[in-house]
Short mmCIF file of C-alpha atoms in Angstrom, two decimals:
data_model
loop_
_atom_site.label_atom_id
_atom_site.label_comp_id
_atom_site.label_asym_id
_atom_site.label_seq_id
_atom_site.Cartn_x
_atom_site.Cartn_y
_atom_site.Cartn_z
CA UNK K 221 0.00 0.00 0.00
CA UNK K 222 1.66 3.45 -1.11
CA UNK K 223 1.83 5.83 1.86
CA UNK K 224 -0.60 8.67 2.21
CA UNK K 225 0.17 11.96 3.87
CA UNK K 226 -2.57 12.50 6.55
CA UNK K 227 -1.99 13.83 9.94
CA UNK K 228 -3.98 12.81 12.64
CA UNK K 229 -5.26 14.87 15.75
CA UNK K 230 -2.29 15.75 17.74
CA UNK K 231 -2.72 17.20 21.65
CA UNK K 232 -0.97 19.22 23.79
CA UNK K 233 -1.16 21.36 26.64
CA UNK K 234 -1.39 24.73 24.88
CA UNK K 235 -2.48 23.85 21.68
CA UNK K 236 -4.65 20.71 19.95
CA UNK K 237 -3.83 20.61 16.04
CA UNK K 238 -7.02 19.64 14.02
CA UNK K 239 -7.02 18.66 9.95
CA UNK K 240 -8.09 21.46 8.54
CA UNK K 241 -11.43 22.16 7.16
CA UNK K 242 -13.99 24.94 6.07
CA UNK K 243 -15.94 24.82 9.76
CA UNK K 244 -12.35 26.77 11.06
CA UNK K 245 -12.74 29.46 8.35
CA UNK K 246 -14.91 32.16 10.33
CA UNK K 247 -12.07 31.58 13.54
CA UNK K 248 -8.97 31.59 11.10
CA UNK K 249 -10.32 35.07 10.06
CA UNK K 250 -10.50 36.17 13.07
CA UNK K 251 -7.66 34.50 14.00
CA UNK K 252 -5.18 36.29 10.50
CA UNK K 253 -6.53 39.51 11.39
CA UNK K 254 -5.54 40.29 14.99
CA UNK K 255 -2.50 42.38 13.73
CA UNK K 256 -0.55 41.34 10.56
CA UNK K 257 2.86 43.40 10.99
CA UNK K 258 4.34 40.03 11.57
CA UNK K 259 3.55 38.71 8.10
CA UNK K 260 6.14 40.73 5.75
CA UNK K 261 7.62 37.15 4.44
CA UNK K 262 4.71 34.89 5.20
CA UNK K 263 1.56 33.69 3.35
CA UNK K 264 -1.23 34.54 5.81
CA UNK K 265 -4.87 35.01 4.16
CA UNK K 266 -6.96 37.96 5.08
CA UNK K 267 -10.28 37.90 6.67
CA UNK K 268 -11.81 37.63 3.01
CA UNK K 269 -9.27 35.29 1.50
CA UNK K 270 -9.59 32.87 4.13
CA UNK K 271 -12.17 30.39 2.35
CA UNK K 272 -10.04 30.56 -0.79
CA UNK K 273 -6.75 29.65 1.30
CA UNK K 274 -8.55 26.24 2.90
CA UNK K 275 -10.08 25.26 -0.39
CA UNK K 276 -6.45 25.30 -1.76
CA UNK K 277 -4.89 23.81 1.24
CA UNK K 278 -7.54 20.89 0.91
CA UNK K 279 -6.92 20.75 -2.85
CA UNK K 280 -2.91 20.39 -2.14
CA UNK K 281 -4.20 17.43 0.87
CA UNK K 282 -6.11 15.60 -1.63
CA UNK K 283 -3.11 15.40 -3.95
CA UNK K 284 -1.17 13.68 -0.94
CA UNK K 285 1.29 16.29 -0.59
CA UNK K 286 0.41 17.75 1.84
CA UNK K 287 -1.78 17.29 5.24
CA UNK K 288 -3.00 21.29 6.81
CA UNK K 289 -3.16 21.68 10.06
CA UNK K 290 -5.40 24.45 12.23
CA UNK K 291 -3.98 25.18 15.77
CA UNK K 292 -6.35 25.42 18.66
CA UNK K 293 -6.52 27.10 21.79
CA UNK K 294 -7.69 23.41 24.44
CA UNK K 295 -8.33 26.45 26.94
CA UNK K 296 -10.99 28.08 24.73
CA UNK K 297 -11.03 26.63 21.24
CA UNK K 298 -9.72 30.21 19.77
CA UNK K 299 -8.00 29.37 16.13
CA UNK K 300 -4.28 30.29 17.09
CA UNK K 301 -2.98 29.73 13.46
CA UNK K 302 -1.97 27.22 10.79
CA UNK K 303 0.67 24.60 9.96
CA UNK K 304 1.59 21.66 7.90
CA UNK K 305 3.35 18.11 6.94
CA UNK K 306 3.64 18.55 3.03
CA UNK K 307 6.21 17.27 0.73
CA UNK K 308 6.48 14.13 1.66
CA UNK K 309 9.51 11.61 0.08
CA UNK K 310 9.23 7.89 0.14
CA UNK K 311 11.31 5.31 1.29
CA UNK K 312 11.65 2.46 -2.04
CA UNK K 313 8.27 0.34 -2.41
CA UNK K 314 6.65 3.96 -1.43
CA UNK K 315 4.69 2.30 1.90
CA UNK K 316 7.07 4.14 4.43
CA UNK K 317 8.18 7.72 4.60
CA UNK K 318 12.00 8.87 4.39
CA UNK K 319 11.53 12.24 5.21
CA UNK K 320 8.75 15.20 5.29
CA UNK K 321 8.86 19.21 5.83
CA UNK K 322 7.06 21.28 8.12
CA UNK K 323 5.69 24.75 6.62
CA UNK K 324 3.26 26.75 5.61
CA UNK K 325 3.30 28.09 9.34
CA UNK K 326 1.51 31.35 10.81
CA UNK K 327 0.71 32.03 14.63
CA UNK K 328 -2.01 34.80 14.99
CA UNK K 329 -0.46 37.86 17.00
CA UNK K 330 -1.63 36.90 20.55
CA UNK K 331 -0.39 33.42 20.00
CA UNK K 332 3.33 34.19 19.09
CA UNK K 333 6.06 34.35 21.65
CA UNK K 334 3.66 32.15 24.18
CA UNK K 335 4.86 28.83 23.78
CA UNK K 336 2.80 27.76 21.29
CA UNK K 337 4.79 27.23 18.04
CA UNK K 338 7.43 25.38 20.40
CA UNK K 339 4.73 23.04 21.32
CA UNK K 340 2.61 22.56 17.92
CA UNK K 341 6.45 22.08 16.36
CA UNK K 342 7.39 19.28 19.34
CA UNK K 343 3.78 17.15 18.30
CA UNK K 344 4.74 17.67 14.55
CA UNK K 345 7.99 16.38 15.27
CA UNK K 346 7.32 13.62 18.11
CA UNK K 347 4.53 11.87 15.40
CA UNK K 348 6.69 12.38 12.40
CA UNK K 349 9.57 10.39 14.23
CA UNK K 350 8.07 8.09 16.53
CA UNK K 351 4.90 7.00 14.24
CA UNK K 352 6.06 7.97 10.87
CA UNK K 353 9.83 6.78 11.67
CA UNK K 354 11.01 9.62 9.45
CA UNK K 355 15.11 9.85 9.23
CA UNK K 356 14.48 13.36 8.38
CA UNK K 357 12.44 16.55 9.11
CA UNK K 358 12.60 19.99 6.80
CA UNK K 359 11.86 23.27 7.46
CA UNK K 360 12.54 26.46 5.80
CA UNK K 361 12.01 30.32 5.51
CA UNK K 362 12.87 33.23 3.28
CA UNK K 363 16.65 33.70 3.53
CA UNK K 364 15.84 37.83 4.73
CA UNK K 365 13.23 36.31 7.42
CA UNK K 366 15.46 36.84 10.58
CA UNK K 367 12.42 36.46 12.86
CA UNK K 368 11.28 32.74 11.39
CA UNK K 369 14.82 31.35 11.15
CA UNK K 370 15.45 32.47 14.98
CA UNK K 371 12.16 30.42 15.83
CA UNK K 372 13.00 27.30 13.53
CA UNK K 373 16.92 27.19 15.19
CA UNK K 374 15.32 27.61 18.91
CA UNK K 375 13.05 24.57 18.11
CA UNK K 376 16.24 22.56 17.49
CA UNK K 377 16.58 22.48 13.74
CA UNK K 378 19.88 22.61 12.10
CA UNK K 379 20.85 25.30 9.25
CA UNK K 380 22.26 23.71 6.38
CA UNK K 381 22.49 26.86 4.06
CA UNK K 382 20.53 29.10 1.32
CA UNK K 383 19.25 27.94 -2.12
CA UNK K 384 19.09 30.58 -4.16
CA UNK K 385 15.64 31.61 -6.50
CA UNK K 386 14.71 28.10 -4.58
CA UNK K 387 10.51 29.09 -3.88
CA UNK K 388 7.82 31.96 -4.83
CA UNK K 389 8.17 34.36 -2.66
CA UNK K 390 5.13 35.49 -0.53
CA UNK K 391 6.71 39.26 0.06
CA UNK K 392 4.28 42.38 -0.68
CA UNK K 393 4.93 43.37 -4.04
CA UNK K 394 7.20 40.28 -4.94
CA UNK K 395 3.92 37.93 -6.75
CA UNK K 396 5.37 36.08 -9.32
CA UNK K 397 9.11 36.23 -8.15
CA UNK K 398 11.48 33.62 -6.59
CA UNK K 399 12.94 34.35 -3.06
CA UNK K 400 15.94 32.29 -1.57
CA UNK K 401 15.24 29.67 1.19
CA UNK K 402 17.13 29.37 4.00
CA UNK K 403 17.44 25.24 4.56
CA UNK K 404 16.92 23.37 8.27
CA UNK K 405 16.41 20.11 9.29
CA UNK K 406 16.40 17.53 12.55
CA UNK K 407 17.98 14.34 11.59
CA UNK K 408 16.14 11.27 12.88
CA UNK K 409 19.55 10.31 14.99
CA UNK K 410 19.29 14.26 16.57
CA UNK K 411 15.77 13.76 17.52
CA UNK K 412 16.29 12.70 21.62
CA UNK K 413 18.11 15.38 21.99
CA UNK K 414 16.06 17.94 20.39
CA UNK K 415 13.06 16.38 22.11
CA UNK K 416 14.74 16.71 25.52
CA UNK K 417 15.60 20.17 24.98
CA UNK K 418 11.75 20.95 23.44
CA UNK K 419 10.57 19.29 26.87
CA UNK K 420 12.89 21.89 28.99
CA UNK K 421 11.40 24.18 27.11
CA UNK K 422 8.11 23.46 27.56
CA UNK K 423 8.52 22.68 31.08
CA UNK K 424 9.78 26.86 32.12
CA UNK K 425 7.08 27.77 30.02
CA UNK K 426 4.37 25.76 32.09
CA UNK K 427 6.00 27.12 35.13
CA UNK K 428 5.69 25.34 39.19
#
């Protein structure tokens, strides 16, 4: 049987990840819309593009590419963003993965610098290592995004350099041009130690 991405329900303690669907769009509105000065290099819909963005998302899952993501809040169900598995590469016979990338990323304003994106990134990871048995996770940013590739090194990922013209580029004013991508990963024989140091992490944010 040839592997299919889908990514199941994954909780934690300050955020539950659910499959996308239309019944988040009114929440991921509001959710895109509490302040966007964050978004310079990222592809966040507006309040009115929102529908369009989850139709394409689902029209990239049912291509097996990809597998969306909506964060929740478990304290009061508040959409706190978006996130992804996509890209996924097969091992040979194609009913295992080798590796998969974690993207297409945005944490509404209230929800960044809280913990959050550590934690939604630790279930990503945990399930793609430990279920999936990946031997390799991606990640990656625009090479001028200083703020995303200090987040994706503080989860544990490694930087392994800048492709050049590598991706569109989701800049105001750029539509239609190529940006460079700044590379990461976490190897498979890195994870226990970057899952050790996500757990101290977590663990000062939780507090006594």
């Amino acid at each position: 049987m040839v592997f299919r991405l889908e990514g199941p329900v994954l909780e934690g303690t300050l955020v539950r990840l659910e499959p996308m669907g239309l019944q988040h769009a009114e929440a991921m509105a509001a959710a895109a819309e509490e302040g966007r000065e964050s978004y310079d290099f990222t592809w966040v819909p507006t309040a009115d593009e929102v529908e369009k963005y989850i139709h394409a998302q689902l029209g990239r899952a049912e291509t097996g590419r990809l597998a969306p993501y909506v964060l929740i809040s478990p304290a009061d169900g508040r959409v706190l963003g978006a996130t992804a598995y996509w890209d996924p590469r097969l091992r040979p016979g194609g009913d295992r993965l080798s590796a998969v990338e974690v993207g297409f990323t945005w944490l509404s304003a209230s929800a960044q610098g809280t913990g959050v994106n550590t934690e939604a990134k630790y279930l990503l990871f945990r399930h793609a290592f430990e279920s999936w048995e990946v031997a390799r996770v991606d990640l990656k940013t625009d090479a001028r995004n200083a703020r995303s590739r200090a987040a994706i090194e503080a989860v544990g990922a490694r930087f392994e350099g800048v492709l050049r013209n590598w991706s569109p580029s989701w800049a105001p004013g750029e539509d239609g041009l190529l940006r460079d991508s700044a590379m990461f990963s976490i190897v498979a024989q890195e994870w226990a130690r970057c899952r050790a140091g996500l757990e101290a992490r977590l663990s000062r944010i939780a507090g006594p």
